[in-house]
Amino acid sequence: MKLRFKLLFIVLLSGLIFNSFGFNSFGQSPHLSMDITLKWENYSLKDTLSGSQRSILYFQNAAGLAETGALPIFIKKIPIKHLSDSILVKMLPSISKEDNSVDILSSELLTSEYQIFINKIEIRGKPYAQIGILPARIHPINYKVEILERFHLEIDVKETTLPASLQLKVGSIQSVLSQGEWHKIQITETGIYKITPELLQSQGINVSGIDPRNIHIFGNGGRMLPEANSAPRYDDLMEMSIFIFGEEDGKFDAGDYILFYAQGPGSWMYNTQKNRFQFSKHAYSNFSYCFLTINNTKGKRIQLSHTPETSPNQVITTFIEHYHHEEDLINLGKTGRQWYGESFDVVNTMNFPISIEGIVNGSRVMFESAVVARSYSYSSMKVSVGATPFLIQTIPSIPPPALESDYAKRTIDTASFKTTNSSVTLSFQYVKPLNSSQAWLDYFTVNYERNLSFAGPQLSFRKPMHYTASQVVQYKMENANPNIQIWDVTNPIQPFKLQIQSTGNTLSFNIEKDTLREFIAFDGSNFLQPTFVGIVPNQNLHGMTDADYIIVSHPDFLPYAQELGQIHESEHQFNVKIVTPEMVYNEFSSGMQDPSAIRDFMRHLRLASANIHKPEYLLLFGDASYDYKDRIQANTNFVATYQSEESLNPIYSFATDDYFTFLDESEGKGGGGTPDLCVGRIPVFTPQQAEDYLKKYRQYISDGDNSTGEWRTNLCFVADDEDSNSHLRQAESLADLIDTNYPYFKIDKIYLDAYDQITTPGGQRYPDVNQTITQKVENGLLIINYTGHGGELGWAHERVLEISDINSWKNFNKLPLFITATCEFSRYDDPQRVSAGEHVFLNPNGGGIALFTTSRLTFGGSNLTLNHSFYKYAFERVNGKYRSLGEIIMIAKQESGSDLNGKKFILFGDPALKLAYPENKIHALTINNTSIEISTDTLKALSQVTITGEVTDHQSHPFPDFNGTVTTTIFDKVSLIKTKANDPGNKPTTFKARKNIIYKGLSGVENGKFNMNFIVPKDIEYKIGEGKIFFYANNEKEDAAGYFMPIYVGGINVNAQIDNSPPSIQLYMNDINFKDGGITDENPVLLAFISDENGINTVGSGIGHDIVAILDDNSNNPFILNNYYKSDLNTYRSGTLTYPLFNLEEGEHEIRLTAWDVYNNSASSKLKFTVKNSSSFIISNLRNYPNPFNDKTYFIFEHNQSEQEMHVEIRIIDIYGRVVKTIIQTVYFSGYSSQPIEWNGTSDSGKKLSQGLYIYQLTLSDLKGNIQQKTGKLLISRNR
């Protein structure tokens, strides 16, 4: 280790930057001084693209910033008075050392100095300074990476006074759309539009009673909204100045017409540094919109401009013409909002004819071009006019495939050329260095000086110059005709008609030389015609206030959004408001789709609402897409998300819903900010999916027996292998956090490297892990947390979770929250693929109730920091209540500050949902009649144990009204499990887990008190150590959880009685109606009833003494079922075992189950069954008994569609073909055999049928519309 001292860094920042979270305010000119020690950890990962092992710099609790990619940042956030305060930071390194890692991810961002980043941020209106230290650098002498282990930090804040002009103001509180009849008009391009009476009549507008003086048109132009909240924007629709010919008589009749100027989507801006105009294409909409209304007030009309009295000192006879070509044909990375145009691959040359009409002799055409290439060698694009090249664009190569590699490289170049022709052909030729190289044209823009000569029917023109407000300039236009008008459209909402002078074919006008102006000349020979979209119902989002919960729902899903809103209104007394995206766009972005409109709407609500009812929750009801403009077939852009401008680099590109919650004045630019609201998304794209979600939601929040259960106390941590077991260490740190702070949760650990890895033709696999994950999900979990590699198709390179696994889950009553700290598991914005995370959410029969999940490339260090923050608040009560899921995530992200990694985490689900926490507590009172306050008896093998306890409220007050049942699970001592080092670079790692259950049983709770007893199995470990007891209680209304430790386990009762009798076992599939040899689907549930005088052994630490099932005599792959056995109510002598089997092959099977009692006496039982794949609806063994019958008979049958509701119809048909009786029932089938359906031999009219032969036909149909039929014969035999 090399020690380095006395290297001082000072950074002074004054002004605005970005966001974060903090503490209490300082006094005057605050000063902070602290010594920081960083605990560095070794992390590496296998690059899934390059196959190489990459090192990741990481220290505990590191954060991340957009500027530093995958490199770790130390963050310190402090409250300040104003965003204008100056921040002085001094950093003195104390101890540093070299890091000998060879290939460090994002190391190209390191410099020869330790970098300091200072961001000014706001959180819910409160300003903070966020200081970031990158504690790594490239040593300037030996060029090795050097990391800081300890440093001294000093922060000084110099306060300033906030000018009154910067105080926030509430905008309009009533939209113009709130009253009257409104017609939405679609605009395709910039120019003068004409509306005639005939056009209005064709739209169903009766023009006979219209006073044209009362016609109004509103709109805000065609630009995108600014992302920065501090930037100016129109607050509501603005009235446009228009011209109406023939309105003076108060009638809108033949020959009359409306003229108005409208901007198409996008905008031109003059770049003073480049001395040229540049075009910004609208990223979200192909059209702009205006709104027409007719009322009883006079409309706004175009006025004549003021003619300056001062003589002009400059005459303008030319202007700058511009032309822009940009096609949006492909998004190369399926991310971000940058789309590219024509492809240069097999065809490497393309020609683009353009007009250069009226170019001034001797002048040059200014040209700008942006091109993109994907090539592993430098490549180039040659641009020519005709056969003459004038620009060669060199495009950098992309690096070898790696996680952080750009998908392609983009370059922008400028050049110029001369021409005397009125049109030219631009030729683009891609010079391919490799066969695999490919390029795309992004855009090209042309600027040239053009003679100001009218070339109708419309001509737009402008002329940059040196502006002096006191001077006047004269424009002269040639080739004019007497019909020409010229409008000043510098303000496109309020154009002015210019007063012009004509002399022959020349016209002129004078105007102040105060700013860059835009004009349009037209002679009336032809106008653009708008397209009427339809009537806009009255709405007033600007008048909306005091809303707690906002739902932005696509119209297709409104009934389900309304249902969810009603739940929150009744259950939580929320004031819920539901709007559609189009409603938001109409008021906040002039009808154009723009994600910033949703953000501006939420910001307006927060500013306009009272403190007690400011919006807290935003739910986006509908799927999203990176394709805003429906270029992709079957697009899923139901409710827009925010896409980053970066689209080529996987680290810096993201899609986030957090943007809609960046509401503070300093936030928004570039998608930067810290969440101020709780936000979630329901990523459905069909009404059926929305209906399925609401069914799951209602089930989850219900308090009935079907939704409660000890699954609410189960957490499962799944960790990937590889990468030096870094994912295991991350999972261990999270599990330890829970076990230490919230010990009433049972923790399961599925660490891949602890399982046997097998080799298959498709690669390495962990079949036992796949099966274990599915079992845990089916059995029920409150949270399942995955750390490791992943993607849109599942988890880990070994595919331990795949979409087929997800879709097979049937855990409708036990829905977990999924937390996936992995890459792209839930990329929700790709309309061409439903990601694995979306499948988890959309599974109608189970899956998850919500996911806190990733949609883009993320990194383990930052993931872990956010994960830790989540659990820091997930189980914490505030004023006696748990936080909602959205609030937990919001606070966790606030702690991370303006973190790029955090923006890639999204919430699928309702942000106001509270996890299914047990609300109350359980306490042990006595063990073997001794108070736990005094001492606890040791649980010895073969000793009988009695435990008493009580249910209390969450504050530990007695709960005498609680009556229900309690499940007690007693674990033996912690087991040490050693991983197998299955992959190169991994070393065997030992971790702790509680896996051996001594006893699990059910007891009654009366008036809040319970007691239970059992006999300790002989197979416990005799060495005395600490066990642990978990309790879970529930009734029809509420539940409770608790734990007790330490409970000492070990030794043996030498006076135990003798028992040589084996247990009794009865086997079924799914339910007790199953008959040996019956049919099932491919995922049956083994059901076993086991009893013994002294109880059943579930410890599993004795060799060969597990409860074990063998399928088809495959003893090499036994099912160990100790954890699936549970004693019956108030007895340890009998119990039930349920175990789900998955993906069984069709055909006949046999399962053998062996169980041991606590004295290690064993018994076995066998069961045969036949699997019929559930994709084929099958009925078998249809029969009635008795047959023949006199008074009554019973119909029974088997099928292969368990765990669902079905419609049953039995028709009785006589020998003449007449239907004499129809029996109809709707039945929920938990298993594969029906309950007997009774029939008393009467007709539909109630008359007894005569004896004889009858046919009966069974029709069975499920909720999906699948139908199956089968027939049988019966004989009625009447006693004479």
Short mmCIF file of C-alpha atoms in Angstrom, two decimals, residues 926-1187:
data_model
loop_
_atom_site.label_atom_id
_atom_site.label_comp_id
_atom_site.label_asym_id
_atom_site.label_seq_id
_atom_site.Cartn_x
_atom_site.Cartn_y
_atom_site.Cartn_z
CA THR A 926 -43.96 -19.65 28.73
CA ILE A 927 -41.99 -22.70 27.69
CA ASN A 928 -42.74 -25.84 29.70
CA ASN A 929 -44.66 -23.75 32.23
CA THR A 930 -41.71 -21.41 32.88
CA SER A 931 -41.96 -17.74 31.97
CA ILE A 932 -39.56 -16.71 29.25
CA GLU A 933 -38.78 -13.68 31.41
CA ILE A 934 -37.16 -16.03 33.94
CA SER A 935 -35.47 -18.70 31.82
CA THR A 936 -36.08 -21.00 28.89
CA ASP A 937 -35.91 -24.77 29.02
CA THR A 938 -33.66 -26.55 26.52
CA LEU A 939 -35.55 -28.48 23.86
CA LYS A 940 -34.16 -32.01 24.12
CA ALA A 941 -34.70 -34.83 21.66
CA LEU A 942 -37.81 -36.91 22.49
CA SER A 943 -38.90 -34.47 25.18
CA GLN A 944 -42.43 -33.10 25.22
CA VAL A 945 -42.59 -29.31 24.96
CA THR A 946 -45.45 -26.96 25.83
CA ILE A 947 -45.40 -23.34 24.67
CA THR A 948 -47.91 -20.62 25.49
CA GLY A 949 -48.19 -17.20 23.95
CA GLU A 950 -50.41 -14.24 23.19
CA VAL A 951 -51.42 -12.00 20.30
CA THR A 952 -51.04 -8.26 20.87
CA ASP A 953 -51.49 -5.15 18.77
CA HIS A 954 -48.45 -3.61 17.10
CA GLN A 955 -47.65 -1.66 20.26
CA SER A 956 -47.62 -4.91 22.29
CA HIS A 957 -50.89 -4.11 24.06
CA PRO A 958 -53.02 -7.22 24.81
CA PHE A 959 -55.52 -8.18 22.12
CA PRO A 960 -58.25 -10.11 23.97
CA ASP A 961 -60.66 -9.93 21.01
CA PHE A 962 -58.37 -11.95 18.74
CA ASN A 963 -59.74 -15.43 18.05
CA GLY A 964 -58.28 -17.56 15.29
CA THR A 965 -55.36 -19.88 14.73
CA VAL A 966 -51.62 -19.62 15.16
CA THR A 967 -48.95 -21.47 13.18
CA THR A 968 -45.80 -22.15 15.17
CA THR A 969 -42.59 -23.06 13.34
CA ILE A 970 -39.58 -24.08 15.44
CA PHE A 971 -36.17 -24.22 13.78
CA ASP A 972 -33.11 -26.06 14.92
CA LYS A 973 -29.78 -24.30 15.10
CA VAL A 974 -28.37 -22.36 12.14
CA SER A 975 -26.76 -24.56 9.47
CA LEU A 976 -23.52 -23.63 7.74
CA ILE A 977 -23.78 -24.19 3.98
CA LYS A 978 -20.76 -24.18 1.73
CA THR A 979 -21.09 -23.22 -1.93
CA LYS A 980 -19.66 -25.41 -4.67
CA ALA A 981 -17.55 -22.90 -6.66
CA ASN A 982 -19.29 -24.05 -9.84
CA ASP A 983 -17.82 -21.35 -12.05
CA PRO A 984 -14.28 -20.12 -12.70
CA GLY A 985 -13.33 -17.24 -10.44
CA ASN A 986 -15.60 -18.38 -7.63
CA LYS A 987 -14.29 -19.72 -4.36
CA PRO A 988 -16.29 -21.84 -1.93
CA THR A 989 -18.22 -19.51 0.33
CA THR A 990 -19.93 -20.41 3.58
CA PHE A 991 -23.23 -18.83 4.56
CA LYS A 992 -25.76 -19.40 7.33
CA ALA A 993 -29.33 -20.57 6.92
CA ARG A 994 -32.09 -21.96 9.09
CA LYS A 995 -33.23 -25.06 7.23
CA ASN A 996 -34.12 -27.78 9.79
CA ILE A 997 -37.66 -27.55 11.17
CA ILE A 998 -38.15 -29.25 14.54
CA TYR A 999 -41.90 -28.73 14.55
CA LYS A 1000 -44.54 -26.90 12.58
CA GLY A 1001 -48.13 -26.97 13.75
CA LEU A 1002 -51.44 -25.21 14.08
CA SER A 1003 -53.08 -24.15 17.35
CA GLY A 1004 -56.22 -22.29 18.26
CA VAL A 1005 -56.13 -18.75 19.63
CA GLU A 1006 -58.85 -17.84 22.12
CA ASN A 1007 -59.19 -14.33 23.49
CA GLY A 1008 -55.67 -13.56 22.31
CA LYS A 1009 -54.03 -16.53 24.09
CA PHE A 1010 -52.78 -19.88 22.75
CA ASN A 1011 -50.85 -22.95 23.80
CA MET A 1012 -49.34 -25.84 21.89
CA ASN A 1013 -47.27 -28.94 22.58
CA PHE A 1014 -45.18 -31.41 20.62
CA ILE A 1015 -42.42 -33.98 20.99
CA VAL A 1016 -38.94 -32.98 19.84
CA PRO A 1017 -37.67 -35.35 17.08
CA LYS A 1018 -34.80 -37.68 17.83
CA ASP A 1019 -32.87 -36.34 14.84
CA ILE A 1020 -32.01 -32.89 16.19
CA GLU A 1021 -28.36 -31.99 16.55
CA TYR A 1022 -27.48 -32.85 20.13
CA LYS A 1023 -24.95 -30.06 20.51
CA ILE A 1024 -26.76 -27.30 22.36
CA GLY A 1025 -27.24 -24.11 20.41
CA GLU A 1026 -29.72 -21.36 19.57
CA GLY A 1027 -32.87 -22.24 17.71
CA LYS A 1028 -35.64 -19.85 16.76
CA ILE A 1029 -39.43 -19.86 16.98
CA PHE A 1030 -41.65 -18.11 14.45
CA PHE A 1031 -45.34 -17.41 15.04
CA TYR A 1032 -48.05 -16.43 12.59
CA ALA A 1033 -51.72 -15.99 13.58
CA ASN A 1034 -54.77 -15.00 11.59
CA ASN A 1035 -58.55 -14.92 11.65
CA GLU A 1036 -61.14 -13.64 9.23
CA LYS A 1037 -60.20 -9.99 9.80
CA GLU A 1038 -56.53 -9.59 10.66
CA ASP A 1039 -53.27 -11.30 11.33
CA ALA A 1040 -50.17 -11.15 13.51
CA ALA A 1041 -46.56 -12.30 13.50
CA GLY A 1042 -43.79 -12.74 16.01
CA TYR A 1043 -40.70 -14.66 16.97
CA PHE A 1044 -38.79 -15.84 20.00
CA MET A 1045 -35.09 -16.44 20.44
CA PRO A 1046 -32.85 -17.65 21.76
CA ILE A 1047 -34.47 -21.00 22.40
CA TYR A 1048 -31.80 -23.55 23.20
CA VAL A 1049 -31.92 -26.87 21.36
CA GLY A 1050 -29.82 -29.95 22.07
CA GLY A 1051 -29.34 -33.06 24.18
CA ILE A 1052 -31.78 -35.98 24.59
CA ASN A 1053 -34.49 -37.02 27.02
CA VAL A 1054 -33.08 -40.25 28.45
CA ASN A 1055 -36.44 -41.07 30.06
CA ALA A 1056 -38.46 -41.01 26.83
CA GLN A 1057 -41.00 -43.82 26.28
CA ILE A 1058 -40.39 -46.50 23.65
CA ASP A 1059 -42.17 -46.31 20.27
CA ASN A 1060 -41.72 -48.87 17.49
CA SER A 1061 -44.91 -48.16 15.53
CA PRO A 1062 -44.65 -46.53 12.07
CA PRO A 1063 -46.77 -43.57 10.96
CA SER A 1064 -49.85 -43.82 8.74
CA ILE A 1065 -49.87 -42.22 5.25
CA GLN A 1066 -52.72 -41.48 2.81
CA LEU A 1067 -51.92 -40.00 -0.64
CA TYR A 1068 -54.03 -37.97 -3.08
CA MET A 1069 -53.56 -35.48 -5.91
CA ASN A 1070 -54.92 -31.97 -5.24
CA ASP A 1071 -57.86 -33.07 -3.06
CA ILE A 1072 -59.35 -36.09 -1.31
CA ASN A 1073 -61.67 -36.86 -4.22
CA PHE A 1074 -58.76 -38.18 -6.26
CA LYS A 1075 -58.75 -41.92 -6.97
CA ASP A 1076 -55.65 -44.02 -7.48
CA GLY A 1077 -54.84 -44.09 -11.20
CA GLY A 1078 -56.84 -40.93 -11.97
CA ILE A 1079 -55.82 -38.14 -14.36
CA THR A 1080 -54.09 -34.83 -13.59
CA ASP A 1081 -52.59 -31.96 -15.53
CA GLU A 1082 -48.83 -31.53 -15.83
CA ASN A 1083 -48.65 -29.53 -12.58
CA PRO A 1084 -50.48 -31.56 -9.92
CA VAL A 1085 -50.19 -31.05 -6.16
CA LEU A 1086 -49.28 -34.03 -4.02
CA LEU A 1087 -51.51 -34.22 -0.95
CA ALA A 1088 -50.55 -36.45 1.98
CA PHE A 1089 -52.23 -37.04 5.33
CA ILE A 1090 -49.71 -38.40 7.83
CA SER A 1091 -50.33 -39.40 11.44
CA ASP A 1092 -48.42 -40.93 14.33
CA GLU A 1093 -48.94 -41.18 18.08
CA ASN A 1094 -45.77 -39.16 18.83
CA GLY A 1095 -45.61 -36.92 15.77
CA ILE A 1096 -43.69 -36.71 12.51
CA ASN A 1097 -39.98 -36.04 12.07
CA THR A 1098 -39.28 -32.95 9.93
CA VAL A 1099 -35.75 -32.11 11.10
CA GLY A 1100 -33.93 -33.71 8.21
CA SER A 1101 -30.52 -33.74 9.87
CA GLY A 1102 -30.53 -37.52 10.35
CA ILE A 1103 -29.23 -39.42 7.33
CA GLY A 1104 -32.14 -40.94 5.40
CA HIS A 1105 -34.80 -39.69 7.80
CA ASP A 1106 -36.36 -37.00 5.62
CA ILE A 1107 -39.92 -36.97 4.42
CA VAL A 1108 -39.10 -37.91 0.86
CA ALA A 1109 -41.05 -38.56 -2.34
CA ILE A 1110 -39.72 -40.63 -5.26
CA LEU A 1111 -41.32 -40.17 -8.67
CA ASP A 1112 -41.26 -43.10 -11.08
CA ASP A 1113 -38.59 -44.89 -9.04
CA ASN A 1114 -36.06 -42.13 -9.83
CA SER A 1115 -34.23 -42.37 -6.50
CA ASN A 1116 -31.40 -40.20 -7.84
CA ASN A 1117 -33.72 -37.18 -7.79
CA PRO A 1118 -35.75 -37.38 -4.60
CA PHE A 1119 -38.08 -34.64 -3.39
CA ILE A 1120 -37.19 -33.66 0.20
CA LEU A 1121 -40.46 -32.51 1.75
CA ASN A 1122 -39.73 -31.80 5.42
CA ASN A 1123 -40.66 -28.14 5.09
CA TYR A 1124 -44.01 -28.94 3.47
CA TYR A 1125 -45.48 -30.84 6.41
CA LYS A 1126 -47.67 -29.03 8.91
CA SER A 1127 -49.39 -30.52 11.95
CA ASP A 1128 -53.16 -30.31 12.24
CA LEU A 1129 -55.04 -27.96 14.54
CA ASN A 1130 -54.25 -28.47 18.22
CA THR A 1131 -52.43 -31.76 17.73
CA TYR A 1132 -48.95 -32.89 16.88
CA ARG A 1133 -50.12 -36.42 16.13
CA SER A 1134 -51.39 -35.78 12.59
CA GLY A 1135 -50.76 -33.33 9.82
CA THR A 1136 -50.91 -32.50 6.14
CA LEU A 1137 -48.28 -32.25 3.43
CA THR A 1138 -48.90 -30.42 0.17
CA TYR A 1139 -46.24 -30.28 -2.49
CA PRO A 1140 -46.62 -28.94 -6.04
CA LEU A 1141 -45.13 -30.93 -8.92
CA PHE A 1142 -44.26 -29.17 -12.15
CA ASN A 1143 -43.95 -29.89 -15.87
CA LEU A 1144 -44.54 -33.62 -15.65
CA GLU A 1145 -44.49 -35.56 -18.89
CA GLU A 1146 -47.73 -36.94 -20.24
CA GLY A 1147 -48.47 -40.53 -19.38
CA GLU A 1148 -48.65 -42.80 -16.37
CA HIS A 1149 -46.68 -42.04 -13.22
CA GLU A 1150 -46.22 -43.43 -9.75
CA ILE A 1151 -45.11 -41.54 -6.68
CA ARG A 1152 -43.91 -43.10 -3.44
CA LEU A 1153 -43.76 -41.10 -0.21
CA THR A 1154 -41.80 -42.14 2.88
CA ALA A 1155 -42.17 -40.46 6.27
CA TRP A 1156 -40.63 -41.00 9.71
CA ASP A 1157 -42.00 -40.37 13.13
CA VAL A 1158 -40.00 -38.53 15.80
CA TYR A 1159 -38.63 -41.93 16.99
CA ASN A 1160 -37.38 -42.67 13.44
CA ASN A 1161 -39.96 -45.33 12.58
CA SER A 1162 -40.79 -45.12 8.88
CA ALA A 1163 -43.70 -45.90 6.57
CA SER A 1164 -44.28 -45.57 2.82
CA SER A 1165 -47.29 -45.19 0.53
CA LYS A 1166 -47.69 -45.18 -3.27
CA LEU A 1167 -50.07 -43.45 -5.65
CA LYS A 1168 -50.52 -43.86 -9.41
CA PHE A 1169 -51.78 -41.09 -11.69
CA THR A 1170 -51.92 -40.25 -15.39
CA VAL A 1171 -50.84 -36.84 -16.69
CA LYS A 1172 -52.87 -35.26 -19.46
CA ASN A 1173 -51.47 -31.93 -20.60
CA SER A 1174 -53.75 -29.06 -19.60
CA SER A 1175 -53.43 -27.46 -23.02
CA SER A 1176 -55.82 -30.22 -24.14
CA PHE A 1177 -59.06 -30.16 -22.16
CA ILE A 1178 -59.82 -33.75 -21.18
CA ILE A 1179 -62.71 -35.46 -19.34
CA SER A 1180 -62.38 -39.07 -18.24
CA ASN A 1181 -64.02 -41.66 -16.00
CA LEU A 1182 -67.47 -40.13 -16.38
CA ARG A 1183 -69.94 -42.35 -14.55
CA ASN A 1184 -72.96 -42.32 -12.31
CA TYR A 1185 -73.66 -44.43 -9.25
CA PRO A 1186 -75.69 -46.35 -8.44
CA ASN A 1187 -76.56 -47.47 -11.94
#
